[in-house]
Amino acid sequence: MRFGINTLDDVEVKGKTVLCRVDINQPVDKAAGKLKDTTRIEACIPTLRELSDKGAKLVLMAHQGSDIEYKNFYTTEPHAKELARFLGREVKFIDDVCGPAAREAIKALKSGEILLLDNVRFVSEEQTLFETKLLLSHEEQAKTLLVRKLAPLGDIYVCDAFAAAHRDQPSLCGFEELLPSAMGRLFEEEFCVISGLMEKPDRPCVFVLGGAKINDAFLMMTTVLSGGIADTVLTGGLVGEVLLWADGKDIGEEARAFIKKEGYENLVDTGKELLTKYREKIVMPGDFAVVQDGKRVEYSLGTIPPGALILDIGSESAKKYQEAIRSAKTVFVNGPMGVFEEAPTEAGTKMVWEALGDTKAYTVIGGGDSITATKKYNKTGLINYICTGGGALIRFLTGEELPVVKALRHGSKIKAKK
Ligand code: ADP
Ligand code: MG
């Protein structure tokens, strides 16, 4: 038991049917029917291996793609192949979620065998639109089709989907009403790392926040500054630009128009408040890179020519950030410094990631594109912890009890049938 939740040490799974929710949502190459990345698949392998080794009949539930971006919905069939490859054992797949075919396949499982069900979001109850419109309680989620059909076949529910722990959906929060529950090893590890970071980070504790999806970054910045967790926040990407705008600096008409187009103009006011309260802890870039005639050109703040769009922090700022990262004891990163996918605008991100690789600080990285950057610059083995959960991590950092954590605490009190 940790954090009021059973771990795999607390449940007896031999010969039992274990319904296990994982988060193996990955970018998919639909034309080739293959996954473009396997970070999350690899991350849940220890839990699956342990459950299978201990003799569980293991049923995996997972989602792929979001209904908000409906076009990336996809079957989990390629995931079964990747899971099998990393586990070195068979992983069965059934193209059904909770209908008769899925239930027959579950009943046919033998001790140690693994079955992956199809994308749970093919069931409407699992969709985010459903979640956010209907706001079902966990008791109500226990009465959804998915839980009603599958829970009677299961003995234990295990959740290893920390990356989805901020979601309030039946496959994540409904089974814990009915079955003895536990968190998997990945969930446990991520929970430990993140709560340790929140409670007493080694200081100085530096947050590096950038990227282009910046609502979360601002939420996180507010939390870690008001909670006294961050000693310094280094900013890049749109985060830095919005803060400079809030500070009355001229980032150029192009950048302002881009920020408006992305819908982040409202964050300028948040930025003003943050600067009023925590100015001495917030570091903003002082130079930038733009692309002219296909080449990188750097300008210091205030000299960006009309028509030029900021696409990276400049090398002076990047050097300053490197120093701060190298003299820190804890560094947390979410979001790249610029458009690192393109050669002329990758230098800022590349330099920051170099420092992440060689600092003695404890380093944590979260966020999909930040993980991509970590791979691109070959730093994966040098980062202390790569968190699979972006959204969950941010919600965790704001201090609220995540829906799945709440559900698991409830399910941890249910006794196993003999
Ligand atoms: P993460 O997935 O790590 O949380 P985000 O999704 O927030 O990161 O942002 C990543 C994206 O931000 C990258 O694809 C990168 O190209 C883009 N980006 C970074 N800086 C800028 C910038 N100044 N202007 C436009 N896009 C940017
Ligand atoms: Mg981000």
PDB file of C-alpha atoms in Angstrom, residues 113-238:
ATOM      1  CA  GLU A 113      -1.766 -15.437 -21.042  1.00  0.00           C
ATOM      2  CA  ILE A 114      -2.276 -11.870 -22.233  1.00  0.00           C
ATOM      3  CA  LEU A 115      -5.149 -10.453 -24.283  1.00  0.00           C
ATOM      4  CA  LEU A 116      -5.435  -6.889 -25.587  1.00  0.00           C
ATOM      5  CA  LEU A 117      -8.966  -5.653 -26.304  1.00  0.00           C
ATOM      6  CA  ASP A 118      -9.650  -3.184 -29.073  1.00  0.00           C
ATOM      7  CA  ASN A 119      -9.609   0.593 -28.545  1.00  0.00           C
ATOM      8  CA  VAL A 120     -11.919   1.261 -25.574  1.00  0.00           C
ATOM      9  CA  ARG A 121     -12.940   4.557 -27.155  1.00  0.00           C
ATOM     10  CA  PHE A 122     -14.873   2.619 -29.786  1.00  0.00           C
ATOM     11  CA  VAL A 123     -17.393   2.497 -26.939  1.00  0.00           C
ATOM     12  CA  SER A 124     -19.003   5.940 -26.699  1.00  0.00           C
ATOM     13  CA  GLU A 125     -18.868   6.000 -22.900  1.00  0.00           C
ATOM     14  CA  GLU A 126     -15.094   6.148 -23.069  1.00  0.00           C
ATOM     15  CA  GLN A 127     -15.005   9.295 -25.120  1.00  0.00           C
ATOM     16  CA  THR A 128     -13.859  12.588 -23.744  1.00  0.00           C
ATOM     17  CA  LEU A 129     -16.939  14.319 -25.171  1.00  0.00           C
ATOM     18  CA  PHE A 130     -19.095  11.916 -23.163  1.00  0.00           C
ATOM     19  CA  GLU A 131     -16.980  12.490 -20.060  1.00  0.00           C
ATOM     20  CA  THR A 132     -17.077  16.256 -20.192  1.00  0.00           C
ATOM     21  CA  LYS A 133     -20.773  16.530 -21.101  1.00  0.00           C
ATOM     22  CA  LEU A 134     -22.218  13.972 -18.713  1.00  0.00           C
ATOM     23  CA  LEU A 135     -19.825  14.195 -15.770  1.00  0.00           C
ATOM     24  CA  LEU A 136     -20.744  10.734 -14.470  1.00  0.00           C
ATOM     25  CA  SER A 137     -19.814   9.890 -10.903  1.00  0.00           C
ATOM     26  CA  HIS A 138     -17.685   6.801 -10.355  1.00  0.00           C
ATOM     27  CA  GLU A 139     -20.785   4.932  -9.139  1.00  0.00           C
ATOM     28  CA  GLU A 140     -22.534   5.831 -12.380  1.00  0.00           C
ATOM     29  CA  GLN A 141     -19.475   4.810 -14.388  1.00  0.00           C
ATOM     30  CA  ALA A 142     -19.746   1.384 -12.756  1.00  0.00           C
ATOM     31  CA  LYS A 143     -23.132   1.034 -14.481  1.00  0.00           C
ATOM     32  CA  THR A 144     -21.861   1.776 -17.990  1.00  0.00           C
ATOM     33  CA  LEU A 145     -21.893  -0.950 -20.597  1.00  0.00           C
ATOM     34  CA  LEU A 146     -18.136  -1.496 -20.528  1.00  0.00           C
ATOM     35  CA  VAL A 147     -17.973  -2.040 -16.778  1.00  0.00           C
ATOM     36  CA  ARG A 148     -21.208  -4.034 -16.589  1.00  0.00           C
ATOM     37  CA  LYS A 149     -20.018  -6.437 -19.265  1.00  0.00           C
ATOM     38  CA  LEU A 150     -16.401  -6.843 -18.188  1.00  0.00           C
ATOM     39  CA  ALA A 151     -16.324  -6.484 -14.401  1.00  0.00           C
ATOM     40  CA  PRO A 152     -18.179  -9.811 -13.799  1.00  0.00           C
ATOM     41  CA  LEU A 153     -15.374 -11.598 -15.674  1.00  0.00           C
ATOM     42  CA  GLY A 154     -12.609  -9.990 -13.640  1.00  0.00           C
ATOM     43  CA  ASP A 155     -11.271 -10.710 -10.166  1.00  0.00           C
ATOM     44  CA  ILE A 156      -8.960  -7.730  -9.823  1.00  0.00           C
ATOM     45  CA  TYR A 157      -8.601  -4.358 -11.529  1.00  0.00           C
ATOM     46  CA  VAL A 158      -5.137  -2.905 -12.076  1.00  0.00           C
ATOM     47  CA  CYS A 159      -4.508   0.563 -13.447  1.00  0.00           C
ATOM     48  CA  ASP A 160      -1.082   1.322 -14.891  1.00  0.00           C
ATOM     49  CA  ALA A 161      -2.231   4.327 -16.901  1.00  0.00           C
ATOM     50  CA  PHE A 162      -0.747   7.230 -14.988  1.00  0.00           C
ATOM     51  CA  ALA A 163      -0.667   9.190 -18.235  1.00  0.00           C
ATOM     52  CA  ALA A 164      -4.472   9.009 -18.300  1.00  0.00           C
ATOM     53  CA  ALA A 165      -4.984   9.535 -14.564  1.00  0.00           C
ATOM     54  CA  HIS A 166      -6.636  12.904 -15.133  1.00  0.00           C
ATOM     55  CA  ARG A 167      -9.401  11.292 -17.198  1.00  0.00           C
ATOM     56  CA  ASP A 168     -12.720  10.473 -15.587  1.00  0.00           C
ATOM     57  CA  GLN A 169     -13.832   7.560 -17.771  1.00  0.00           C
ATOM     58  CA  PRO A 170     -15.288   4.101 -17.030  1.00  0.00           C
ATOM     59  CA  SER A 171     -12.227   2.028 -17.993  1.00  0.00           C
ATOM     60  CA  LEU A 172     -10.218   4.186 -15.577  1.00  0.00           C
ATOM     61  CA  CYS A 173     -12.611   5.000 -12.743  1.00  0.00           C
ATOM     62  CA  GLY A 174     -15.582   2.610 -12.967  1.00  0.00           C
ATOM     63  CA  PHE A 175     -14.118  -0.807 -12.153  1.00  0.00           C
ATOM     64  CA  GLU A 176     -12.806   0.341  -8.769  1.00  0.00           C
ATOM     65  CA  GLU A 177     -16.402   0.542  -7.538  1.00  0.00           C
ATOM     66  CA  LEU A 178     -16.753  -3.208  -7.977  1.00  0.00           C
ATOM     67  CA  LEU A 179     -13.375  -4.947  -7.934  1.00  0.00           C
ATOM     68  CA  PRO A 180     -10.405  -5.021  -5.572  1.00  0.00           C
ATOM     69  CA  SER A 181      -7.950  -2.658  -7.235  1.00  0.00           C
ATOM     70  CA  ALA A 182      -4.268  -1.848  -7.405  1.00  0.00           C
ATOM     71  CA  MET A 183      -1.906   0.403  -9.307  1.00  0.00           C
ATOM     72  CA  GLY A 184       0.708  -1.086 -11.623  1.00  0.00           C
ATOM     73  CA  ARG A 185       4.464  -0.520 -11.301  1.00  0.00           C
ATOM     74  CA  LEU A 186       4.602   2.339 -13.799  1.00  0.00           C
ATOM     75  CA  PHE A 187       1.765   4.170 -12.093  1.00  0.00           C
ATOM     76  CA  GLU A 188       3.475   3.658  -8.748  1.00  0.00           C
ATOM     77  CA  GLU A 189       6.821   4.913 -10.031  1.00  0.00           C
ATOM     78  CA  GLU A 190       5.391   8.003 -11.697  1.00  0.00           C
ATOM     79  CA  PHE A 191       3.322   8.799  -8.634  1.00  0.00           C
ATOM     80  CA  CYS A 192       6.423   8.526  -6.411  1.00  0.00           C
ATOM     81  CA  VAL A 193       8.687  10.607  -8.620  1.00  0.00           C
ATOM     82  CA  ILE A 194       6.178  13.390  -9.082  1.00  0.00           C
ATOM     83  CA  SER A 195       5.061  13.592  -5.466  1.00  0.00           C
ATOM     84  CA  GLY A 196       8.697  13.626  -4.348  1.00  0.00           C
ATOM     85  CA  LEU A 197       9.352  16.482  -6.699  1.00  0.00           C
ATOM     86  CA  MET A 198       6.369  18.375  -5.317  1.00  0.00           C
ATOM     87  CA  GLU A 199       7.142  17.811  -1.664  1.00  0.00           C
ATOM     88  CA  LYS A 200      10.810  18.545  -1.295  1.00  0.00           C
ATOM     89  CA  PRO A 201      12.857  19.015  -4.417  1.00  0.00           C
ATOM     90  CA  ASP A 202      16.613  19.423  -4.026  1.00  0.00           C
ATOM     91  CA  ARG A 203      17.362  23.092  -4.520  1.00  0.00           C
ATOM     92  CA  PRO A 204      17.829  25.065  -6.618  1.00  0.00           C
ATOM     93  CA  CYS A 205      14.804  23.657  -8.401  1.00  0.00           C
ATOM     94  CA  VAL A 206      14.511  24.906 -11.960  1.00  0.00           C
ATOM     95  CA  PHE A 207      11.484  24.563 -14.238  1.00  0.00           C
ATOM     96  CA  VAL A 208      11.991  24.901 -17.979  1.00  0.00           C
ATOM     97  CA  LEU A 209       8.697  25.668 -19.701  1.00  0.00           C
ATOM     98  CA  GLY A 210       8.198  26.134 -23.419  1.00  0.00           C
ATOM     99  CA  GLY A 211       6.278  24.629 -26.311  1.00  0.00           C
ATOM    100  CA  ALA A 212       3.225  25.718 -28.201  1.00  0.00           C
ATOM    101  CA  LYS A 213       0.349  24.211 -26.195  1.00  0.00           C
ATOM    102  CA  ILE A 214       0.791  26.577 -23.334  1.00  0.00           C
ATOM    103  CA  ASN A 215      -2.365  26.581 -21.232  1.00  0.00           C
ATOM    104  CA  ASP A 216      -0.862  23.742 -19.246  1.00  0.00           C
ATOM    105  CA  ALA A 217       2.482  25.484 -18.948  1.00  0.00           C
ATOM    106  CA  PHE A 218       0.839  28.552 -17.454  1.00  0.00           C
ATOM    107  CA  LEU A 219      -1.187  26.424 -15.065  1.00  0.00           C
ATOM    108  CA  MET A 220       1.963  24.633 -14.016  1.00  0.00           C
ATOM    109  CA  MET A 221       3.933  27.857 -13.669  1.00  0.00           C
ATOM    110  CA  THR A 222       1.265  29.350 -11.420  1.00  0.00           C
ATOM    111  CA  THR A 223       1.259  26.255  -9.205  1.00  0.00           C
ATOM    112  CA  VAL A 224       4.981  25.798  -8.833  1.00  0.00           C
ATOM    113  CA  LEU A 225       5.591  29.490  -8.174  1.00  0.00           C
ATOM    114  CA  SER A 226       2.741  29.988  -5.716  1.00  0.00           C
ATOM    115  CA  GLY A 227       3.596  26.724  -3.961  1.00  0.00           C
ATOM    116  CA  GLY A 228       7.241  27.751  -3.577  1.00  0.00           C
ATOM    117  CA  ILE A 229       8.386  24.682  -5.491  1.00  0.00           C
ATOM    118  CA  ALA A 230      10.272  26.410  -8.295  1.00  0.00           C
ATOM    119  CA  ASP A 231      13.239  28.633  -7.507  1.00  0.00           C
ATOM    120  CA  THR A 232      13.588  29.623 -11.134  1.00  0.00           C
ATOM    121  CA  VAL A 233      11.388  29.240 -14.220  1.00  0.00           C
ATOM    122  CA  LEU A 234      13.231  29.437 -17.531  1.00  0.00           C
ATOM    123  CA  THR A 235      10.854  30.198 -20.375  1.00  0.00           C
ATOM    124  CA  GLY A 236      10.978  29.549 -24.107  1.00  0.00           C
ATOM    125  CA  GLY A 237       8.600  28.806 -26.962  1.00  0.00           C
ATOM    126  CA  LEU A 238       5.282  30.606 -26.763  1.00  0.00           C
TER     127      LEU A 238
END
